[in-house]
Amino acid sequence: MKILVLNCGSSSVKFQLLETDAESARAGTDRALAKGLVENIGGTAALKFEVPGRKPVKETAEILEHTVAVEKVLGFLTDAGNGLLRDRREIAAVGHRVVHGGERFKASALITDDVLQGIEACFDMAPLHNPPNVRGYQAVRAVLPDVPQVAVFDTSFHQTMPAEAYLYGLPYVLYQRHGIRRYGFHGTSHRFVSARLASLLGRSPDDAGLRLITCHLGNGSSVAAIRGGRSLDTSMGFTPLEGLVMGTRSGDVDPAAVLHAMEREEIGVGQANAMLNKHGGLLGISGVSHDMRALLEAEGQGNARAGLAVDVFCYRLRKYVAAYIGVLGGVDGLAFAGGIGENSAAIRARALAGLEGLGLSVDASLNAAARGSETEISPPGAATRVFVVPTNEELLIARDTCAIVSGTPSSSGVTQQSKPASGE
Ligand code: ADP
């Protein structure tokens, strides 16, 4: 079954066309056929379309709204020269990444009028993300009216967190009135990576005793503590700002420090929001870049503040990992994912340094050799096995979409087949 996966932002549409069904998902042979991007919707948009093994197509075009962007995507896919489909009707379903599902959506859902209202009810909590997600749905409905569409939420995997993990020490009435609590994000990634990690450990992801920590480290970063396939805690909170130090996001900070800064710098809510989300994190500390690769390079050239930003990043991550070992009562496996987690041996080693007493360490040569593919990096015989596990959110969105429209929902959506893990 061919599934179009869309990730719609306020001025962008990222897309992938994937081929999947229950059998290929189980065997792990399902795959992306093409991917691309429409950026800067609302003006002169930049478009990119890539099919593995072919030269990427790049274009610019005046694109003022999402419906036209989706038309363009379908144009790429059905192009007589570069396309893959004879007819747009070959697309069996469309899966959307939806950022916020609130407390209502504990799993992916076929988008009906009622589900749409539920997504709209979360606009308040994700004002930058949920409205463009809905715009993407409406754009598809306008151009492919008969194709079923499915919403896959960043928050739903974390809906298993207990109240003690998701409640803040704020007046309870704020939770009751405004839904102010921890929701957690990157759920699709944590779900995918934890199920793969379980499989690499030779265990079932819903094995009740299995304790896992997954670290999704990209421009946005988060950690999750997972037991028996259920998220028990995660570092992002009411919004994706809390937790780890990120590219431009501060992560944890004393709320009173923010109030103090607002007073002293005479800034309002909008500027404080920008300070925390756009001018903080690795960029804010280093003054050099939000990009980890650039920071590691600058550190190597003697830039002390770049090095400091990297140290703060690694320290915060180590602190969360240690805390989650406490939450889980021990840990059987830990995975690194995301652009930083999959590619930077240096960050993996620095983040886990000092956790040897808790059973966590990396083998220097295995770690140095691991990049972008599923690889064990802990020393042979380690108490806790550590892996690099590339994430694939689009594949999981496609599998969920396929399962829902064909009426065969799967629990994890992640193949249990795996290459044999080293050490087994
Ligand atoms: P996003 O969260 O936007 O999807 P990615 O998961 O692609 O981002 O991660 C981007 C981050 O990964 C950037 O900070 C980038 O510098 C970092 N990164 C990618 N490759 C490397 C590498 N080889 N070493 C260190 N950092 C890397």
GROMACS .gro file of C-alpha atoms and ligand atoms in nm:
model
  451
    1MET     CA    1   0.000   0.000   0.000
    2LYS     CA    2   0.138   0.344  -0.092
    3ILE     CA    3   0.113   0.596   0.191
    4LEU     CA    4   0.191   0.966   0.166
    5VAL     CA    5   0.329   1.100   0.495
    6LEU     CA    6   0.307   1.475   0.552
    7ASN     CA    7   0.466   1.694   0.815
    8CYS     CA    8   0.310   2.037   0.767
    9GLY     CA    9   0.457   2.345   0.934
   10SER     CA   10   0.334   2.702   0.911
   11SER     CA   11   0.541   2.767   0.597
   12SER     CA   12   0.662   2.422   0.498
   13VAL     CA   13   0.547   2.078   0.392
   14LYS     CA   14   0.783   1.782   0.432
   15PHE     CA   15   0.668   1.465   0.261
   16GLN     CA   16   0.757   1.104   0.203
   17LEU     CA   17   0.591   0.841  -0.011
   18LEU     CA   18   0.628   0.498   0.150
   19GLU     CA   19   0.528   0.147   0.054
   20THR     CA   20   0.412  -0.064   0.345
   21ASP     CA   21   0.164  -0.333   0.452
   22ALA     CA   22   0.125  -0.561   0.753
   23GLU     CA   23   0.360  -0.825   0.617
   24SER     CA   24   0.641  -0.595   0.503
   25ALA     CA   25   0.613  -0.401   0.831
   26ARG     CA   26   0.655  -0.726   1.025
   27ALA     CA   27   0.953  -0.826   0.811
   28GLY     CA   28   1.102  -0.475   0.820
   29THR     CA   29   1.120  -0.460   0.440
   30ASP     CA   30   0.884  -0.164   0.395
   31ARG     CA   31   1.054   0.153   0.277
   32ALA     CA   32   1.041   0.510   0.151
   33LEU     CA   33   1.004   0.547  -0.225
   34ALA     CA   34   1.057   0.924  -0.238
   35LYS     CA   35   1.083   1.226  -0.015
   36GLY     CA   36   1.086   1.601  -0.047
   37LEU     CA   37   1.021   1.940   0.093
   38VAL     CA   38   0.833   2.259   0.011
   39GLU     CA   39   0.975   2.552   0.209
   40ASN     CA   40   0.877   2.916   0.241
   41ILE     CA   41   0.508   2.875   0.158
   42GLY     CA   42   0.354   3.223   0.144
   43GLY     CA   43   0.615   3.356  -0.099
   44THR     CA   44   0.871   3.222  -0.342
   45ALA     CA   45   0.888   2.864  -0.221
   46ALA     CA   46   1.185   2.631  -0.257
   47LEU     CA   47   1.093   2.277  -0.359
   48LYS     CA   48   1.299   1.960  -0.343
   49PHE     CA   49   1.208   1.610  -0.455
   50GLU     CA   50   1.432   1.308  -0.407
   51VAL     CA   51   1.400   0.951  -0.529
   52PRO     CA   52   1.676   0.714  -0.409
   53GLY     CA   53   1.927   0.655  -0.689
   54ARG     CA   54   1.812   0.954  -0.894
   55LYS     CA   55   1.934   1.312  -0.914
   56PRO     CA   56   1.732   1.536  -0.676
   57VAL     CA   57   1.491   1.781  -0.843
   58LYS     CA   58   1.502   2.140  -0.713
   59GLU     CA   59   1.266   2.420  -0.814
   60THR     CA   60   1.131   2.751  -0.696
   61ALA     CA   61   0.770   2.859  -0.741
   62GLU     CA   62   0.524   3.115  -0.606
   63ILE     CA   63   0.323   2.914  -0.351
   64LEU     CA   64   0.086   3.107  -0.132
   65GLU     CA   65  -0.089   2.830   0.059
   66HIS     CA   66  -0.076   2.466   0.162
   67THR     CA   67  -0.329   2.338  -0.094
   68VAL     CA   68  -0.102   2.454  -0.375
   69ALA     CA   69   0.197   2.297  -0.197
   70VAL     CA   70   0.014   1.962  -0.177
   71GLU     CA   71  -0.080   1.992  -0.546
   72LYS     CA   72   0.290   2.044  -0.619
   73VAL     CA   73   0.382   1.736  -0.416
   74LEU     CA   74   0.131   1.529  -0.615
   75GLY     CA   75   0.273   1.685  -0.933
   76PHE     CA   76   0.622   1.560  -0.839
   77LEU     CA   77   0.494   1.213  -0.755
   78THR     CA   78   0.301   1.174  -1.082
   79ASP     CA   79   0.549   1.354  -1.310
   80ALA     CA   80   0.593   1.152  -1.631
   81GLY     CA   81   0.973   1.187  -1.620
   82ASN     CA   82   1.071   1.190  -1.254
   83GLY     CA   83   0.760   1.065  -1.077
   84LEU     CA   84   0.675   0.724  -0.933
   85LEU     CA   85   0.299   0.707  -0.972
   86ARG     CA   86   0.091   0.680  -1.287
   87ASP     CA   87  -0.206   0.826  -1.106
   88ARG     CA   88  -0.252   1.011  -0.778
   89ARG     CA   89  -0.525   0.757  -0.694
   90GLU     CA   90  -0.245   0.507  -0.624
   91ILE     CA   91  -0.205   0.685  -0.289
   92ALA     CA   92  -0.410   0.466  -0.056
   93ALA     CA   93  -0.396   0.695   0.248
   94VAL     CA   94  -0.224   1.000   0.392
   95GLY     CA   95  -0.062   1.005   0.737
   96HIS     CA   96  -0.001   1.335   0.915
   97ARG     CA   97   0.242   1.412   1.189
   98VAL     CA   98   0.032   1.605   1.441
   99VAL     CA   99   0.225   1.766   1.724
  100HIS     CA  100  -0.032   1.784   2.005
  101GLY     CA  101  -0.304   1.534   2.087
  102GLY     CA  102  -0.366   1.652   2.442
  103GLU     CA  103  -0.510   1.395   2.680
  104ARG     CA  104  -0.765   1.275   2.430
  105PHE     CA  105  -0.543   1.101   2.176
  106LYS     CA  106  -0.365   0.804   2.326
  107ALA     CA  107  -0.308   0.645   1.985
  108SER     CA  108  -0.309   0.739   1.618
  109ALA     CA  109  -0.655   0.810   1.474
  110LEU     CA  110  -0.843   0.815   1.145
  111ILE     CA  111  -0.930   1.181   1.090
  112THR     CA  112  -1.308   1.223   1.108
  113ASP     CA  113  -1.495   1.547   1.182
  114ASP     CA  114  -1.492   1.453   1.549
  115VAL     CA  115  -1.116   1.382   1.550
  116LEU     CA  116  -1.058   1.708   1.364
  117GLN     CA  117  -1.243   1.893   1.639
  118GLY     CA  118  -1.024   1.717   1.894
  119ILE     CA  119  -0.707   1.833   1.714
  120GLU     CA  120  -0.848   2.186   1.693
  121ALA     CA  121  -0.923   2.175   2.066
  122CYS     CA  122  -0.544   2.145   2.117
  123PHE     CA  123  -0.466   2.465   1.916
  124ASP     CA  124  -0.429   2.659   2.237
  125MET     CA  125  -0.152   2.431   2.361
  126ALA     CA  126   0.037   2.412   2.029
  127PRO     CA  127  -0.050   2.736   1.850
  128LEU     CA  128   0.245   2.716   1.611
  129HIS     CA  129   0.208   2.350   1.520
  130ASN     CA  130  -0.147   2.212   1.529
  131PRO     CA  131  -0.304   2.478   1.300
  132PRO     CA  132  -0.063   2.403   1.009
  133ASN     CA  133  -0.113   2.030   1.071
  134VAL     CA  134  -0.487   2.087   1.018
  135ARG     CA  135  -0.416   2.305   0.714
  136GLY     CA  136  -0.228   2.010   0.566
  137TYR     CA  137  -0.527   1.782   0.629
  138GLN     CA  138  -0.762   2.033   0.465
  139ALA     CA  139  -0.529   2.074   0.168
  140VAL     CA  140  -0.530   1.697   0.109
  141ARG     CA  141  -0.907   1.683   0.149
  142ALA     CA  142  -0.937   1.952  -0.119
  143VAL     CA  143  -0.721   1.771  -0.373
  144LEU     CA  144  -0.775   1.403  -0.279
  145PRO     CA  145  -1.126   1.408  -0.129
  146ASP     CA  146  -1.173   1.030  -0.115
  147VAL     CA  147  -0.841   0.936   0.041
  148PRO     CA  148  -0.852   0.845   0.414
  149GLN     CA  149  -0.624   1.049   0.637
  150VAL     CA  150  -0.472   0.952   0.970
  151ALA     CA  151  -0.325   1.166   1.249
  152VAL     CA  152  -0.018   1.036   1.433
  153PHE     CA  153   0.052   1.242   1.744
  154ASP     CA  154   0.388   1.339   1.896
  155THR     CA  155   0.228   1.324   2.238
  156SER     CA  156   0.029   0.999   2.234
  157PHE     CA  157   0.309   0.757   2.326
  158HIS     CA  158   0.362   0.950   2.650
  159GLN     CA  159  -0.003   0.931   2.754
  160THR     CA  160   0.089   0.629   2.969
  161MET     CA  161   0.286   0.851   3.210
  162PRO     CA  162   0.148   0.835   3.563
  163ALA     CA  163   0.013   1.151   3.726
  164GLU     CA  164   0.316   1.172   3.953
  165ALA     CA  165   0.532   1.218   3.642
  166TYR     CA  166   0.308   1.452   3.448
  167LEU     CA  167   0.184   1.690   3.716
  168TYR     CA  168   0.373   2.009   3.795
  169GLY     CA  169   0.389   2.155   4.143
  170LEU     CA  170   0.141   2.424   4.041
  171PRO     CA  171  -0.213   2.489   4.168
  172TYR     CA  172  -0.415   2.186   4.055
  173VAL     CA  173  -0.680   2.417   3.915
  174LEU     CA  174  -0.441   2.512   3.632
  175TYR     CA  175  -0.436   2.148   3.524
  176GLN     CA  176  -0.814   2.127   3.549
  177ARG     CA  177  -0.886   2.454   3.370
  178HIS     CA  178  -0.610   2.474   3.113
  179GLY     CA  179  -0.463   2.126   3.086
  180ILE     CA  180  -0.128   2.249   3.218
  181ARG     CA  181   0.076   1.931   3.273
  182ARG     CA  182   0.363   1.742   3.111
  183TYR     CA  183   0.263   1.591   2.775
  184GLY     CA  184   0.603   1.506   2.626
  185PHE     CA  185   0.686   1.509   2.255
  186HIS     CA  186   0.895   1.310   2.003
  187GLY     CA  187   0.664   1.022   2.099
  188THR     CA  188   0.674   0.864   1.754
  189SER     CA  189   1.052   0.857   1.769
  190HIS     CA  190   1.070   0.721   2.125
  191ARG     CA  191   0.814   0.454   2.033
  192PHE     CA  192   1.002   0.352   1.720
  193VAL     CA  193   1.347   0.355   1.882
  194SER     CA  194   1.238   0.175   2.201
  195ALA     CA  195   1.070  -0.104   2.002
  196ARG     CA  196   1.381  -0.145   1.787
  197LEU     CA  197   1.599  -0.142   2.099
  198ALA     CA  198   1.385  -0.413   2.259
  199SER     CA  199   1.424  -0.619   1.947
  200LEU     CA  200   1.801  -0.568   1.940
  201LEU     CA  201   1.807  -0.691   2.300
  202GLY     CA  202   1.616  -1.000   2.188
  203ARG     CA  203   1.309  -0.901   2.392
  204SER     CA  204   0.951  -0.813   2.307
  205PRO     CA  205   0.886  -0.437   2.341
  206ASP     CA  206   0.592  -0.503   2.574
  207ASP     CA  207   0.791  -0.742   2.794
  208ALA     CA  208   0.671  -0.607   3.130
  209GLY     CA  209   1.011  -0.616   3.297
  210LEU     CA  210   1.205  -0.445   3.019
  211ARG     CA  211   1.350  -0.108   3.123
  212LEU     CA  212   1.472   0.122   2.847
  213ILE     CA  213   1.601   0.477   2.811
  214THR     CA  214   1.580   0.640   2.468
  215CYS     CA  215   1.767   0.961   2.387
  216HIS     CA  216   1.640   1.151   2.082
  217LEU     CA  217   1.908   1.414   2.022
  218GLY     CA  218   1.854   1.651   1.729
  219ASN     CA  219   1.784   2.022   1.706
  220GLY     CA  220   1.511   1.940   1.953
  221SER     CA  221   1.613   1.678   2.207
  222SER     CA  222   1.437   1.463   2.464
  223VAL     CA  223   1.488   1.153   2.678
  224ALA     CA  224   1.226   0.896   2.774
  225ALA     CA  225   1.206   0.628   3.044
  226ILE     CA  226   1.011   0.328   2.912
  227ARG     CA  227   0.902   0.015   3.097
  228GLY     CA  228   0.721  -0.272   2.925
  229GLY     CA  229   0.680  -0.058   2.613
  230ARG     CA  230   0.505   0.221   2.806
  231SER     CA  231   0.647   0.569   2.857
  232LEU     CA  232   0.688   0.637   3.230
  233ASP     CA  233   0.849   0.979   3.203
  234THR     CA  234   1.000   1.210   2.945
  235SER     CA  235   1.200   1.530   2.956
  236MET     CA  236   0.982   1.757   2.739
  237GLY     CA  237   0.683   1.900   2.916
  238PHE     CA  238   0.376   2.113   2.850
  239THR     CA  239   0.564   2.230   2.541
  240PRO     CA  240   0.879   2.101   2.368
  241LEU     CA  241   1.084   2.358   2.563
  242GLU     CA  242   1.146   2.169   2.885
  243GLY     CA  243   1.424   1.926   2.962
  244LEU     CA  244   1.750   1.897   2.775
  245VAL     CA  245   1.949   2.191   2.642
  246MET     CA  246   1.865   2.204   2.269
  247GLY     CA  247   1.984   2.388   1.958
  248THR     CA  248   1.809   2.714   2.044
  249ARG     CA  249   1.579   2.607   2.330
  250SER     CA  250   1.686   2.652   2.689
  251GLY     CA  251   1.548   2.330   2.835
  252ASP     CA  252   1.497   2.335   3.215
  253VAL     CA  253   1.528   2.674   3.377
  254ASP     CA  254   1.404   2.817   3.704
  255PRO     CA  255   1.076   2.993   3.610
  256ALA     CA  256   1.165   3.267   3.858
  257ALA     CA  257   1.484   3.337   3.660
  258VAL     CA  258   1.268   3.403   3.356
  259LEU     CA  259   1.040   3.637   3.549
  260HIS     CA  260   1.349   3.815   3.683
  261ALA     CA  261   1.497   3.851   3.333
  262MET     CA  262   1.166   3.987   3.202
  263GLU     CA  263   1.165   4.250   3.473
  264ARG     CA  264   1.530   4.351   3.442
  265GLU     CA  265   1.543   4.345   3.062
  266GLU     CA  266   1.196   4.503   3.040
  267ILE     CA  267   1.067   4.246   2.797
  268GLY     CA  268   0.715   4.109   2.749
  269VAL     CA  269   0.579   3.759   2.700
  270GLY     CA  270   0.660   3.750   2.326
  271GLN     CA  271   1.023   3.840   2.375
  272ALA     CA  272   1.060   3.608   2.672
  273ASN     CA  273   0.920   3.331   2.455
  274ALA     CA  274   1.178   3.410   2.185
  275MET     CA  275   1.455   3.425   2.448
  276LEU     CA  276   1.368   3.074   2.567
  277ASN     CA  277   1.288   2.912   2.233
  278LYS     CA  278   1.504   3.090   1.976
  279HIS     CA  279   1.796   3.254   2.153
  280GLY     CA  280   1.869   2.997   2.422
  281GLY     CA  281   2.020   2.652   2.427
  282LEU     CA  282   2.349   2.574   2.253
  283LEU     CA  283   2.323   2.897   2.055
  284GLY     CA  284   2.254   3.109   2.360
  285ILE     CA  285   2.537   2.968   2.569
  286SER     CA  286   2.799   2.950   2.294
  287GLY     CA  287   2.712   3.263   2.097
  288VAL     CA  288   2.852   3.061   1.805
  289SER     CA  289   2.589   2.826   1.664
  290HIS     CA  290   2.288   2.608   1.741
  291ASP     CA  291   2.446   2.328   1.542
  292MET     CA  292   2.633   2.058   1.737
  293ARG     CA  293   2.873   1.978   1.456
  294ALA     CA  294   2.973   2.345   1.427
  295LEU     CA  295   3.017   2.366   1.806
  296LEU     CA  296   3.241   2.061   1.822
  297GLU     CA  297   3.452   2.212   1.545
  298ALA     CA  298   3.471   2.549   1.720
  299GLU     CA  299   3.561   2.376   2.047
  300GLY     CA  300   3.841   2.192   1.866
  301GLN     CA  301   3.971   2.527   1.745
  302GLY     CA  302   3.987   2.654   2.103
  303ASN     CA  303   3.655   2.837   2.139
  304ALA     CA  304   3.590   2.799   2.513
  305ARG     CA  305   3.223   2.899   2.508
  306ALA     CA  306   3.149   2.649   2.233
  307GLY     CA  307   3.308   2.385   2.458
  308LEU     CA  308   3.105   2.509   2.754
  309ALA     CA  309   2.779   2.475   2.558
  310VAL     CA  310   2.870   2.117   2.466
  311ASP     CA  311   2.957   2.044   2.830
  312VAL     CA  312   2.623   2.182   2.951
  313PHE     CA  313   2.441   1.972   2.688
  314CYS     CA  314   2.620   1.652   2.794
  315TYR     CA  315   2.585   1.720   3.165
  316ARG     CA  316   2.209   1.781   3.138
  317LEU     CA  317   2.167   1.463   2.938
  318ARG     CA  318   2.372   1.262   3.190
  319LYS     CA  319   2.159   1.399   3.472
  320TYR     CA  320   1.836   1.291   3.300
  321VAL     CA  321   1.973   0.946   3.218
  322ALA     CA  322   2.075   0.894   3.581
  323ALA     CA  323   1.737   1.020   3.703
  324TYR     CA  324   1.555   0.782   3.469
  325ILE     CA  325   1.760   0.488   3.594
  326GLY     CA  326   1.607   0.579   3.930
  327VAL     CA  327   1.257   0.608   3.780
  328LEU     CA  328   1.290   0.264   3.618
  329GLY     CA  329   1.473   0.099   3.908
  330GLY     CA  330   1.763   0.008   3.676
  331VAL     CA  331   1.803  -0.002   3.301
  332ASP     CA  332   1.848  -0.287   3.053
  333GLY     CA  333   1.916  -0.088   2.737
  334LEU     CA  334   1.980   0.268   2.626
  335ALA     CA  335   1.958   0.403   2.271
  336PHE     CA  336   2.092   0.714   2.103
  337ALA     CA  337   1.891   0.853   1.809
  338GLY     CA  338   1.849   1.180   1.616
  339GLY     CA  339   2.113   1.372   1.421
  340ILE     CA  340   2.344   1.410   1.722
  341GLY     CA  341   2.272   1.071   1.879
  342GLU     CA  342   2.320   0.881   1.555
  343ASN     CA  343   2.631   1.064   1.432
  344SER     CA  344   2.836   1.197   1.721
  345ALA     CA  345   3.055   0.945   1.902
  346ALA     CA  346   3.204   1.231   2.103
  347ILE     CA  347   2.871   1.340   2.249
  348ARG     CA  348   2.767   0.981   2.326
  349ALA     CA  349   3.090   0.921   2.515
  350ARG     CA  350   3.086   1.255   2.698
  351ALA     CA  351   2.722   1.219   2.800
  352LEU     CA  352   2.769   0.876   2.956
  353ALA     CA  353   3.110   0.946   3.114
  354GLY     CA  354   3.082   0.901   3.489
  355LEU     CA  355   2.783   0.665   3.473
  356GLU     CA  356   3.001   0.351   3.483
  357GLY     CA  357   2.895   0.298   3.845
  358LEU     CA  358   2.535   0.274   3.723
  359GLY     CA  359   2.631   0.015   3.463
  360LEU     CA  360   2.651   0.247   3.163
  361SER     CA  361   2.956   0.290   2.945
  362VAL     CA  362   3.064   0.289   2.581
  363ASP     CA  363   3.343   0.094   2.418
  364ALA     CA  364   3.571   0.353   2.254
  365SER     CA  365   3.628   0.171   1.929
  366LEU     CA  366   3.271   0.040   1.885
  367ASN     CA  367   3.143   0.390   1.960
  368ALA     CA  368   3.383   0.557   1.717
  369ALA     CA  369   3.280   0.319   1.439
  370ALA     CA  370   2.903   0.361   1.490
  371ARG     CA  371   2.733   0.608   1.263
  372GLY     CA  372   2.382   0.613   1.127
  373SER     CA  373   2.304   0.242   1.155
  374GLU     CA  374   2.187   0.009   1.434
  375THR     CA  375   2.504  -0.069   1.627
  376GLU     CA  376   2.586  -0.182   1.979
  377ILE     CA  377   2.842   0.051   2.139
  378SER     CA  378   2.865  -0.081   2.496
  379PRO     CA  379   3.156  -0.309   2.586
  380PRO     CA  380   3.093  -0.684   2.558
  381GLY     CA  381   2.931  -0.811   2.878
  382ALA     CA  382   2.816  -0.467   2.996
  383ALA     CA  383   2.535  -0.462   3.254
  384THR     CA  384   2.338  -0.220   3.040
  385ARG     CA  385   2.363  -0.250   2.664
  386VAL     CA  386   2.391   0.075   2.470
  387PHE     CA  387   2.300   0.110   2.103
  388VAL     CA  388   2.284   0.365   1.827
  389VAL     CA  389   1.934   0.325   1.677
  390PRO     CA  390   1.845   0.550   1.382
  391THR     CA  391   1.493   0.678   1.422
  392ASN     CA  392   1.234   0.666   1.144
  393GLU     CA  393   0.925   0.860   1.238
  394GLU     CA  394   0.786   0.864   0.882
  395LEU     CA  395   0.797   0.486   0.861
  396LEU     CA  396   0.604   0.453   1.186
  397ILE     CA  397   0.349   0.712   1.067
  398ALA     CA  398   0.307   0.514   0.743
  399ARG     CA  399   0.268   0.185   0.933
  400ASP     CA  400   0.009   0.330   1.170
  401THR     CA  401  -0.178   0.484   0.876
  402CYS     CA  402  -0.175   0.159   0.684
  403ALA     CA  403  -0.285  -0.042   0.988
  404ILE     CA  404  -0.572   0.196   1.068
  405VAL     CA  405  -0.710   0.220   0.713
  406SER     CA  406  -0.684  -0.155   0.662
  407GLY     CA  407  -0.837  -0.227   1.002
  408THR     CA  408  -0.541  -0.416   1.147
  409PRO     CA  409  -0.398  -0.188   1.416
  410SER     CA  410  -0.064  -0.311   1.550
  411SER     CA  411   0.060  -0.233   1.897
  412SER     CA  412   0.407  -0.101   1.828
  413GLY     CA  413   0.405  -0.070   1.449
  414VAL     CA  414   0.771  -0.158   1.465
  415THR     CA  415   0.916  -0.470   1.314
  416GLN     CA  416   1.050  -0.723   1.556
  417GLN     CA  417   1.282  -0.872   1.297
  418SER     CA  418   1.634  -0.757   1.337
  419LYS     CA  419   1.989  -0.815   1.246
  420PRO     CA  420   2.136  -1.023   1.526
  421ALA     CA  421   2.279  -0.788   1.784
  422SER     CA  422   2.643  -0.831   1.868
  423GLY     CA  423   2.691  -0.998   2.203
  424GLU     CA  424   2.395  -1.233   2.152
  425ADP     P1  425   1.598   1.787   1.374
  425ADP     O1  426   1.569   1.782   1.519
  425ADP     O2  427   1.582   1.925   1.315
  425ADP     O3  428   1.534   1.676   1.293
  425ADP     P2  429   1.844   1.636   1.338
  425ADP     O4  430   1.791   1.516   1.406
  425ADP     O5  431   1.875   1.629   1.193
  425ADP     O6  432   1.756   1.765   1.364
  425ADP     O7  433   1.979   1.678   1.416
  425ADP     C1  434   2.048   1.794   1.385
  425ADP     C2  435   2.168   1.803   1.478
  425ADP     O8  436   2.252   1.689   1.456
  425ADP     C3  437   2.254   1.927   1.452
  425ADP     O9  438   2.292   1.985   1.576
  425ADP     C4  439   2.375   1.869   1.383
  425ADP    O10  440   2.492   1.944   1.403
  425ADP     C5  441   2.385   1.735   1.453
  425ADP     N1  442   2.475   1.644   1.381
  425ADP     C6  443   2.458   1.585   1.261
  425ADP     N2  444   2.570   1.514   1.228
  425ADP     C7  445   2.658   1.531   1.330
  425ADP     C8  446   2.791   1.485   1.356
  425ADP     N3  447   2.855   1.408   1.272
  425ADP     N4  448   2.849   1.523   1.473
  425ADP     C9  449   2.785   1.603   1.560
  425ADP     N5  450   2.660   1.650   1.541
  425ADP    C10  451   2.598   1.614   1.428
   0.00000   0.00000   0.00000
